[in-house]
């Protein structure tokens, strides 16, 4: 703003910039203090998210009913996090995948993925069946979509459309009411939020199909060339 | 300077006579949006109070350096910084609450109460007055939010602070915790406050008429 006005100032070339010295000093000072806050609190926030993720894994893999039943019987799933590297044509993508096992049997996967929503990054947890044929659950870990419109993506009603949706074909966002499996109803007034969530899911499944189905037991890097 | 209110006046004014919600009708977005439970309302009021106090004190400290045409930029910058700090703090230590409040915490940046206090009080008066003003206004805001939230939570969910207070036979008026309930409650409370103020004013003028022949 000030730089643009500078040329009109004539004799006092830098006067507008000089006038704004307080703004600039404050901006630097506040910036440094915010960086400090982030350094201090960032790990705590990440820890909170990790705890929530681990808490959500059973219901994302088994569904609410079975997860509640397991919890009441004091049984727990064995959750092993692993990083999956997917090499694409132009870049490398990293996914955190939680492997959920019960007494050694693979019960499913929970994939953490993120992408651009309408307002800010949306972080999703996506539950997948062991054979990657269907989606078993969806949870929104973080979002800042418009209140009343886009933030309806966190509601159970909207998320439950994804449960039991086929994972072996591309999900399509529909505005006029879904009728077939694999069709997702848009949130009214939030087409962009709905589309970006669906696109993130499609991409994640597409990226992970090979690494997860071909090398299910390998720990650590399950990376595979896709390009 | 002489005709500006003192620290005590600022403090008292903020709570009732110039209550930010009921008398100034400022900051209505969070007032309507997060008052479906008392816990959320109090957290919101606390976050606004923290931001207001910090922004007011900083603005007051640098009030002699402010250029009239750049003051809004400085206010916004200051407010945004403290809102971010409050947001991160809630995400770190009150994680579930921060998810419940969601985007309304970042939206404190555009809460007019804060920029109004920076403009009206902090950019003209000493840090002490600015701080008491901030505390007074925050208490007023907290009072308004918790009064609406208490009514909505009792009628809508039959509970207070998440604990059941109504008899089990009470049919929860779900609409009260949904957005329409916010408008009903706020409208009725605002009407009540206006009625009280008008009646008080009428009594005062009557007394004045009687005492002056």
Short mmCIF file of C-alpha atoms in Angstrom, two decimals:
data_model
loop_
_atom_site.label_atom_id
_atom_site.label_comp_id
_atom_site.label_asym_id
_atom_site.label_seq_id
_atom_site.Cartn_x
_atom_site.Cartn_y
_atom_site.Cartn_z
CA UNK A 1 0.00 0.00 0.00
CA UNK A 2 2.67 2.44 1.04
CA UNK A 3 5.03 1.44 -1.69
CA UNK A 4 2.40 2.24 -4.29
CA UNK A 5 1.79 5.68 -2.90
CA UNK A 6 5.50 6.41 -2.71
CA UNK A 7 5.80 7.71 -6.26
CA UNK A 8 3.16 10.37 -5.63
CA UNK A 9 4.92 11.79 -2.64
CA UNK A 10 7.26 13.87 -4.77
CA UNK A 11 9.98 15.54 -2.72
CA UNK A 12 9.61 13.43 0.35
CA UNK A 13 10.07 10.21 -1.55
CA UNK A 14 10.06 7.86 1.35
CA UNK A 15 7.67 9.78 3.55
CA UNK A 16 4.90 7.20 3.39
CA UNK A 17 7.28 4.45 4.28
CA UNK A 18 8.71 6.53 7.07
CA UNK A 19 5.22 7.20 8.40
CA UNK A 20 4.59 3.50 8.50
CA UNK A 21 7.64 2.75 10.62
CA UNK A 22 5.48 1.90 13.60
CA UNK A 23 3.46 -0.60 11.58
CA UNK A 24 6.64 -2.26 10.36
CA UNK A 25 8.30 -2.37 13.76
CA UNK A 26 5.15 -3.83 15.29
CA UNK A 27 4.80 -6.35 12.48
CA UNK A 28 8.35 -7.60 13.05
CA UNK A 29 7.92 -7.66 16.83
CA UNK A 30 4.58 -9.45 16.69
CA UNK A 31 5.90 -11.85 14.06
CA UNK A 32 8.78 -12.87 16.30
CA UNK A 33 6.51 -13.34 19.31
CA UNK A 34 4.08 -15.44 17.26
CA UNK A 35 6.96 -17.60 16.06
CA UNK A 36 7.91 -18.06 19.70
CA UNK A 37 4.37 -19.06 20.64
CA UNK A 38 4.27 -21.54 17.79
CA UNK A 39 7.61 -23.07 18.79
CA UNK A 40 6.33 -23.42 22.33
CA UNK A 41 2.79 -24.66 21.69
CA UNK A 42 3.18 -26.37 18.30
CA UNK A 43 4.37 -29.71 19.72
CA UNK A 44 1.55 -29.72 22.31
CA UNK A 45 -1.06 -29.13 19.59
CA UNK A 46 0.43 -31.86 17.41
CA UNK A 47 0.34 -34.17 20.42
CA UNK A 48 -3.36 -33.38 20.93
CA UNK A 49 -4.06 -34.20 17.30
CA UNK A 50 -2.16 -37.46 17.52
CA UNK A 51 -4.11 -38.48 20.62
CA UNK A 52 -7.37 -37.69 18.90
CA UNK A 53 -6.28 -39.65 15.82
CA UNK A 54 -5.45 -42.73 17.86
CA UNK A 55 -8.76 -42.39 19.68
CA UNK A 56 -10.67 -42.28 16.41
CA UNK A 57 -8.94 -45.22 14.72
CA UNK A 58 -11.22 -47.98 16.11
CA UNK A 59 -14.48 -46.34 15.02
CA UNK A 60 -13.05 -45.37 11.65
CA UNK A 61 -12.02 -48.93 10.94
CA UNK A 62 -14.76 -50.94 12.67
CA UNK A 63 -17.65 -48.49 12.71
CA UNK A 64 -19.27 -46.95 15.80
CA UNK A 65 -21.10 -50.05 16.95
CA UNK A 66 -18.20 -52.49 16.96
CA UNK A 67 -15.79 -49.87 18.30
CA UNK A 68 -18.08 -49.19 21.26
CA UNK A 69 -18.49 -52.90 21.86
CA UNK A 70 -14.72 -53.42 21.85
CA UNK A 71 -14.20 -50.52 24.23
CA UNK A 72 -16.81 -51.91 26.63
CA UNK A 73 -15.04 -55.27 26.60
CA UNK A 74 -11.74 -53.54 27.32
CA UNK A 75 -10.21 -54.77 24.11
CA UNK A 76 -7.99 -52.57 22.04
CA UNK A 77 -6.75 -52.53 18.52
CA UNK A 78 -3.07 -52.63 17.88
CA UNK A 79 -2.26 -49.44 16.01
CA UNK A 80 0.98 -49.17 14.10
CA UNK A 81 1.76 -45.89 12.39
CA UNK A 82 3.83 -45.97 9.25
CA UNK A 83 4.91 -43.49 6.69
CA UNK A 84 4.14 -44.21 3.08
CA UNK A 85 6.07 -42.39 0.43
CA UNK A 86 4.37 -41.98 -2.91
CA UNK A 87 6.48 -40.76 -5.79
CA UNK A 88 4.47 -38.85 -8.35
CA UNK A 89 5.61 -37.44 -11.66
CA UNK A 90 6.67 -34.09 -10.26
CA UNK A 91 6.96 -34.58 -6.53
CA UNK A 92 7.04 -36.96 -3.62
CA UNK A 93 4.10 -37.21 -1.24
CA UNK A 94 4.16 -38.54 2.29
CA UNK A 95 1.20 -40.15 3.96
CA UNK A 96 0.88 -41.23 7.56
CA UNK A 97 -1.05 -44.49 7.58
CA UNK A 98 -2.21 -46.18 10.77
CA UNK A 99 -2.41 -49.92 10.50
CA UNK A 100 -5.12 -51.34 12.77
CA UNK A 101 -4.69 -54.95 13.80
CA UNK A 102 -6.69 -57.10 16.17
CA UNK A 103 -4.84 -60.17 17.46
CA UNK A 104 -2.56 -60.02 14.48
CA UNK A 105 -5.28 -59.75 11.82
CA UNK A 106 -5.34 -56.64 9.70
CA UNK A 107 -8.67 -54.90 10.33
CA UNK A 108 -8.13 -51.83 8.21
CA UNK A 109 -6.19 -48.67 7.57
CA UNK A 110 -6.60 -45.11 8.71
CA UNK A 111 -5.02 -42.59 6.39
CA UNK A 112 -4.23 -39.06 7.40
CA UNK A 113 -4.43 -36.69 4.49
CA UNK A 114 -4.72 -32.96 4.03
CA UNK A 115 -5.53 -30.52 1.29
CA UNK A 116 -6.76 -27.06 0.53
CA UNK A 117 -10.37 -26.36 1.47
CA UNK A 118 -12.32 -23.18 0.87
CA UNK A 119 -10.80 -21.27 3.77
CA UNK A 120 -7.74 -23.14 4.95
CA UNK A 121 -6.16 -26.56 5.00
CA UNK A 122 -8.54 -29.41 5.80
CA UNK A 123 -7.09 -32.43 7.59
CA UNK A 124 -8.92 -35.71 7.24
CA UNK A 125 -8.73 -39.16 8.74
CA UNK A 126 -9.95 -41.77 6.30
CA UNK A 127 -10.74 -45.32 7.32
CA UNK A 128 -10.26 -48.01 4.65
CA UNK A 129 -10.98 -51.70 4.60
CA UNK A 130 -7.91 -54.01 4.48
CA UNK A 131 -8.45 -54.83 0.79
CA UNK A 132 -9.04 -51.15 -0.03
CA UNK A 133 -12.41 -51.99 -1.57
CA UNK A 134 -14.49 -49.69 0.60
CA UNK A 135 -14.30 -46.69 2.87
CA UNK A 136 -15.05 -47.52 6.49
CA UNK A 137 -15.08 -44.09 8.05
CA UNK A 138 -14.27 -40.41 7.72
CA UNK A 139 -13.32 -37.87 10.35
CA UNK A 140 -12.38 -34.22 9.96
CA UNK A 141 -9.37 -33.54 12.15
CA UNK A 142 -8.96 -29.86 11.38
CA UNK A 143 -10.85 -27.31 9.29
CA UNK A 144 -11.63 -23.62 9.25
CA UNK A 145 -14.45 -23.60 6.71
CA UNK A 146 -17.24 -21.00 6.75
CA UNK A 147 -19.45 -21.41 9.84
CA UNK A 148 -22.94 -22.58 8.91
CA UNK A 149 -21.96 -23.61 5.39
CA UNK A 150 -18.61 -25.27 4.80
CA UNK A 151 -18.14 -26.37 8.37
CA UNK A 152 -21.06 -28.78 7.91
CA UNK A 153 -18.45 -31.18 6.54
CA UNK A 154 -17.76 -32.10 10.17
CA UNK A 155 -21.35 -33.20 10.81
CA UNK A 156 -22.03 -36.87 11.23
CA UNK A 157 -24.83 -36.68 8.67
CA UNK A 158 -22.53 -35.53 5.89
CA UNK A 159 -19.57 -37.71 6.81
CA UNK A 160 -21.68 -40.85 7.07
CA UNK A 161 -22.26 -40.74 3.28
CA UNK A 162 -18.70 -41.90 2.89
CA UNK A 163 -19.11 -44.90 5.16
CA UNK A 164 -19.35 -48.04 3.05
CA UNK A 165 -18.79 -46.05 -0.11
CA UNK A 166 -16.78 -47.99 -2.69
CA UNK A 167 -13.08 -47.18 -2.68
CA UNK A 168 -12.33 -48.84 -6.01
CA UNK A 169 -13.93 -46.12 -8.10
CA UNK A 170 -13.73 -42.35 -8.07
CA UNK A 171 -16.27 -40.66 -5.79
CA UNK A 172 -18.38 -38.04 -7.53
CA UNK A 173 -19.95 -34.98 -5.93
CA UNK A 174 -23.60 -34.59 -6.94
CA UNK A 175 -25.78 -31.51 -6.49
CA UNK A 176 -29.16 -33.03 -7.23
CA UNK A 177 -29.29 -35.85 -4.72
CA UNK A 178 -27.18 -38.95 -4.84
CA UNK A 179 -28.81 -42.18 -5.93
CA UNK A 180 -25.97 -44.61 -6.61
CA UNK A 181 -23.06 -45.76 -4.46
CA UNK A 182 -20.02 -43.59 -4.99
CA UNK A 183 -22.10 -40.44 -5.29
CA UNK A 184 -21.73 -37.82 -2.59
CA UNK A 185 -24.31 -35.11 -1.87
CA UNK A 186 -22.86 -31.64 -1.83
CA UNK A 187 -23.25 -29.48 1.31
CA UNK A 188 -25.67 -26.77 0.20
CA UNK A 189 -23.78 -23.53 -0.25
CA UNK A 190 -20.42 -25.19 0.18
CA UNK A 191 -19.64 -26.84 -3.12
CA UNK A 192 -15.94 -26.06 -2.86
CA UNK A 193 -15.58 -27.57 0.63
CA UNK A 194 -17.49 -30.70 -0.41
CA UNK A 195 -15.50 -31.09 -3.61
CA UNK A 196 -12.14 -30.61 -1.95
CA UNK A 197 -12.88 -33.21 0.73
CA UNK A 198 -14.01 -35.69 -1.93
CA UNK A 199 -11.03 -34.92 -4.14
CA UNK A 200 -8.65 -35.40 -1.21
CA UNK A 201 -10.18 -38.82 -0.56
CA UNK A 202 -9.98 -39.84 -4.20
CA UNK A 203 -6.36 -38.75 -4.43
CA UNK A 204 -5.37 -40.47 -1.20
CA UNK A 205 -6.96 -43.76 -2.24
CA UNK A 206 -5.42 -43.56 -5.71
CA UNK A 207 -1.98 -42.81 -4.29
CA UNK A 208 -2.08 -45.50 -1.66
CA UNK A 209 -3.68 -48.36 -3.57
CA UNK A 210 -0.40 -49.84 -4.76
CA UNK A 211 1.74 -49.25 -1.67
CA UNK A 212 -0.88 -50.67 0.68
CA UNK A 213 -2.15 -53.64 -1.31
CA UNK A 214 1.16 -54.89 -2.66
CA UNK A 215 3.33 -54.56 0.41
CA UNK A 216 1.05 -54.76 3.41
CA UNK A 217 3.54 -56.17 5.86
CA UNK A 218 6.59 -54.06 5.13
CA UNK A 219 7.22 -51.53 7.88
CA UNK A 220 8.47 -48.05 7.31
CA UNK A 221 8.80 -47.20 3.69
CA UNK A 222 6.18 -48.88 1.54
CA UNK A 223 6.98 -46.55 -1.32
CA UNK A 224 6.44 -47.57 -4.86
CA UNK A 225 6.87 -45.88 -8.16
CA UNK A 226 3.62 -44.73 -9.59
CA UNK A 227 4.84 -42.46 -12.34
CA UNK B 1 -8.51 14.85 28.37
CA UNK B 2 -10.48 16.26 31.22
CA UNK B 3 -13.90 15.19 29.98
CA UNK B 4 -12.92 11.58 29.28
CA UNK B 5 -14.23 9.06 31.83
CA UNK B 6 -11.91 7.96 34.64
CA UNK B 7 -10.70 4.40 35.15
CA UNK B 8 -13.48 3.58 37.62
CA UNK B 9 -16.14 5.05 35.35
CA UNK B 10 -14.77 3.08 32.41
CA UNK B 11 -14.83 -0.11 34.45
CA UNK B 12 -18.41 0.35 35.69
CA UNK B 13 -19.69 1.56 32.32
CA UNK B 14 -18.41 -1.55 30.60
CA UNK B 15 -20.37 -3.94 32.81
CA UNK B 16 -23.91 -2.58 32.54
CA UNK B 17 -24.47 1.04 31.49
CA UNK B 18 -22.46 0.57 28.28
CA UNK B 19 -22.65 -3.21 28.07
CA UNK B 20 -21.05 -4.13 24.74
CA UNK B 21 -23.81 -6.55 23.77
CA UNK B 22 -27.00 -5.19 25.32
CA UNK B 23 -26.31 -1.46 25.07
CA UNK B 24 -23.83 -1.08 22.20
CA UNK B 25 -24.98 -4.10 20.17
CA UNK B 26 -21.39 -4.98 19.29
CA UNK B 27 -19.82 -8.39 18.87
CA UNK B 28 -23.12 -10.09 18.05
CA UNK B 29 -21.63 -12.81 15.84
CA UNK B 30 -20.05 -14.77 18.73
CA UNK B 31 -22.97 -13.76 20.94
CA UNK B 32 -25.37 -15.64 18.71
CA UNK B 33 -23.03 -18.38 17.54
CA UNK B 34 -21.32 -19.85 20.58
CA UNK B 35 -23.95 -19.42 23.29
CA UNK B 36 -25.49 -22.89 22.99
CA UNK B 37 -23.59 -24.02 26.07
CA UNK B 38 -22.32 -22.11 29.05
CA UNK B 39 -18.83 -23.62 28.83
CA UNK B 40 -18.36 -22.42 25.26
CA UNK B 41 -19.72 -18.97 26.11
CA UNK B 42 -17.35 -18.54 29.04
CA UNK B 43 -14.35 -19.73 27.02
CA UNK B 44 -15.26 -17.29 24.26
CA UNK B 45 -15.67 -14.45 26.76
CA UNK B 46 -12.31 -15.35 28.29
CA UNK B 47 -10.57 -15.34 24.91
CA UNK B 48 -12.16 -11.99 24.00
CA UNK B 49 -11.19 -10.63 27.40
CA UNK B 50 -7.56 -11.67 26.95
CA UNK B 51 -7.35 -10.16 23.46
CA UNK B 52 -9.14 -6.98 24.54
CA UNK B 53 -6.89 -6.47 27.56
CA UNK B 54 -3.66 -7.02 25.62
CA UNK B 55 -4.77 -4.96 22.61
CA UNK B 56 -5.96 -2.10 24.81
CA UNK B 57 -2.76 -1.96 26.87
CA UNK B 58 -0.47 -2.13 23.81
CA UNK B 59 -2.52 0.48 21.94
CA UNK B 60 -2.49 2.74 24.96
CA UNK B 61 1.30 2.39 25.36
CA UNK B 62 1.92 3.45 21.76
CA UNK B 63 -0.95 5.97 21.56
CA UNK B 64 1.37 8.96 21.16
CA UNK B 65 3.12 7.34 18.18
CA UNK B 66 -0.10 6.61 16.26
CA UNK B 67 -0.70 8.40 12.99
CA UNK B 68 -4.40 9.07 12.45
CA UNK B 69 -4.51 7.45 9.01
CA UNK B 70 -2.52 4.39 10.09
CA UNK B 71 -4.19 3.72 13.42
CA UNK B 72 -6.65 1.12 12.15
CA UNK B 73 -3.78 -0.88 10.62
CA UNK B 74 -1.96 -0.83 13.95
CA UNK B 75 -5.11 -1.85 15.85
CA UNK B 76 -5.80 -4.73 13.49
CA UNK B 77 -2.20 -5.93 13.63
CA UNK B 78 -2.20 -5.89 17.42
CA UNK B 79 -5.57 -7.62 17.67
CA UNK B 80 -4.64 -10.28 15.10
CA UNK B 81 -1.47 -11.13 17.01
CA UNK B 82 -3.24 -11.71 20.30
CA UNK B 83 -6.08 -13.59 18.65
CA UNK B 84 -3.54 -15.97 17.12
CA UNK B 85 -1.92 -16.45 20.53
CA UNK B 86 -5.33 -17.16 22.11
CA UNK B 87 -6.20 -19.58 19.31
CA UNK B 88 -2.94 -21.53 19.66
CA UNK B 89 -3.26 -21.57 23.42
CA UNK B 90 -6.76 -23.02 23.28
CA UNK B 91 -5.68 -25.62 20.72
CA UNK B 92 -2.84 -26.65 23.01
CA UNK B 93 -4.56 -26.74 26.38
CA UNK B 94 -8.32 -26.86 25.72
CA UNK B 95 -8.27 -28.95 22.57
CA UNK B 96 -11.90 -30.13 22.53
CA UNK B 97 -13.17 -26.66 23.35
CA UNK B 98 -11.08 -25.19 20.57
CA UNK B 99 -12.66 -27.66 18.16
CA UNK B 100 -16.14 -26.74 19.41
CA UNK B 101 -15.51 -23.04 18.96
CA UNK B 102 -13.78 -23.70 15.65
CA UNK B 103 -13.48 -20.64 13.44
CA UNK B 104 -15.10 -18.33 15.98
CA UNK B 105 -11.80 -17.92 17.83
CA UNK B 106 -9.91 -16.64 14.74
CA UNK B 107 -13.00 -14.52 14.04
CA UNK B 108 -12.37 -12.51 17.24
CA UNK B 109 -10.11 -10.45 14.97
CA UNK B 110 -13.21 -8.86 13.45
CA UNK B 111 -15.05 -8.50 16.76
CA UNK B 112 -15.97 -4.81 16.78
CA UNK B 113 -15.88 -4.56 20.57
CA UNK B 114 -12.10 -4.71 20.54
CA UNK B 115 -11.44 -2.25 17.75
CA UNK B 116 -14.10 0.01 19.26
CA UNK B 117 -12.34 0.04 22.65
CA UNK B 118 -8.95 0.67 21.00
CA UNK B 119 -10.44 3.62 19.15
CA UNK B 120 -12.66 5.06 21.89
CA UNK B 121 -10.52 4.52 24.95
CA UNK B 122 -7.05 3.01 24.54
CA UNK B 123 -5.80 5.38 21.83
CA UNK B 124 -6.68 8.37 24.02
CA UNK B 125 -6.07 7.32 27.63
CA UNK B 126 -3.34 5.88 29.85
CA UNK B 127 -2.61 2.13 30.04
CA UNK B 128 -4.22 1.92 33.47
CA UNK B 129 -7.51 3.37 32.25
CA UNK B 130 -7.30 1.23 29.10
CA UNK B 131 -6.77 -1.90 31.20
CA UNK B 132 -9.69 -1.21 33.53
CA UNK B 133 -11.82 -0.37 30.52
CA UNK B 134 -10.86 -3.68 28.91
CA UNK B 135 -11.69 -5.60 32.09
CA UNK B 136 -15.01 -3.81 32.47
CA UNK B 137 -16.03 -4.40 28.87
CA UNK B 138 -14.91 -8.04 29.03
CA UNK B 139 -16.96 -8.60 32.16
CA UNK B 140 -19.93 -6.99 30.41
CA UNK B 141 -19.40 -9.21 27.38
CA UNK B 142 -18.99 -12.29 29.57
CA UNK B 143 -22.14 -11.40 31.49
CA UNK B 144 -24.13 -11.01 28.29
CA UNK B 145 -22.81 -14.24 26.79
CA UNK B 146 -23.33 -16.30 29.90
CA UNK B 147 -26.86 -14.95 30.46
CA UNK B 148 -27.87 -15.99 26.94
CA UNK B 149 -25.99 -19.28 27.16
CA UNK B 150 -27.47 -20.20 30.54
CA UNK B 151 -31.04 -19.72 29.30
CA UNK B 152 -30.35 -21.59 26.06
CA UNK B 153 -28.59 -24.50 27.72
CA UNK B 154 -31.20 -24.90 30.47
CA UNK B 155 -34.16 -24.79 28.09
CA UNK B 156 -32.49 -26.53 25.17
CA UNK B 157 -30.46 -29.27 26.78
CA UNK B 158 -31.84 -29.26 30.33
CA UNK B 159 -28.34 -28.83 31.69
CA UNK B 160 -25.89 -26.24 32.95
CA UNK B 161 -22.13 -26.61 32.43
CA UNK B 162 -23.05 -29.97 30.90
CA UNK B 163 -24.66 -31.21 34.14
CA UNK B 164 -28.36 -32.04 34.18
CA UNK B 165 -30.35 -29.46 36.18
CA UNK B 166 -33.86 -29.87 34.86
CA UNK B 167 -36.06 -32.78 36.00
CA UNK B 168 -35.91 -35.81 33.76
CA UNK B 169 -39.47 -35.10 32.61
CA UNK B 170 -38.33 -31.84 30.99
CA UNK B 171 -38.66 -32.19 27.21
CA UNK B 172 -35.53 -30.50 25.91
CA UNK B 173 -36.45 -27.65 23.59
CA UNK B 174 -33.83 -28.55 21.02
CA UNK B 175 -34.59 -25.41 19.03
CA UNK B 176 -33.07 -23.35 21.84
CA UNK B 177 -29.58 -24.77 21.24
CA UNK B 178 -29.98 -24.39 17.49
CA UNK B 179 -29.41 -21.02 15.78
CA UNK B 180 -33.07 -19.83 16.04
CA UNK B 181 -32.87 -20.20 19.83
CA UNK B 182 -30.03 -17.69 19.88
CA UNK B 183 -32.19 -15.09 18.16
CA UNK B 184 -35.21 -15.76 20.41
CA UNK B 185 -33.18 -15.55 23.59
CA UNK B 186 -31.15 -12.55 22.54
CA UNK B 187 -34.22 -10.67 21.32
CA UNK B 188 -36.17 -11.28 24.51
CA UNK B 189 -33.22 -10.40 26.78
CA UNK B 190 -32.46 -7.27 24.76
CA UNK B 191 -36.12 -6.26 25.01
CA UNK B 192 -36.06 -6.81 28.77
CA UNK B 193 -32.90 -4.73 29.17
CA UNK B 194 -34.39 -1.93 27.05
CA UNK B 195 -37.61 -2.02 29.05
CA UNK B 196 -35.68 -1.73 32.33
CA UNK B 197 -33.59 1.13 31.00
CA UNK B 198 -36.62 3.02 29.68
CA UNK B 199 -38.49 2.58 32.94
CA UNK B 200 -35.47 3.78 34.92
CA UNK B 201 -35.14 6.79 32.66
CA UNK B 202 -38.83 7.61 33.01
CA UNK B 203 -38.62 7.43 36.81
CA UNK B 204 -35.57 9.67 36.82
CA UNK B 205 -37.24 12.34 34.70
CA UNK B 206 -40.37 12.14 36.85
CA UNK B 207 -38.30 12.73 39.95
CA UNK B 208 -36.59 15.65 38.28
CA UNK B 209 -39.97 17.17 37.39
CA UNK B 210 -41.19 16.80 40.93
CA UNK B 211 -38.08 18.24 42.55
CA UNK B 212 -37.94 21.27 40.23
CA UNK B 213 -41.08 23.34 40.66
#
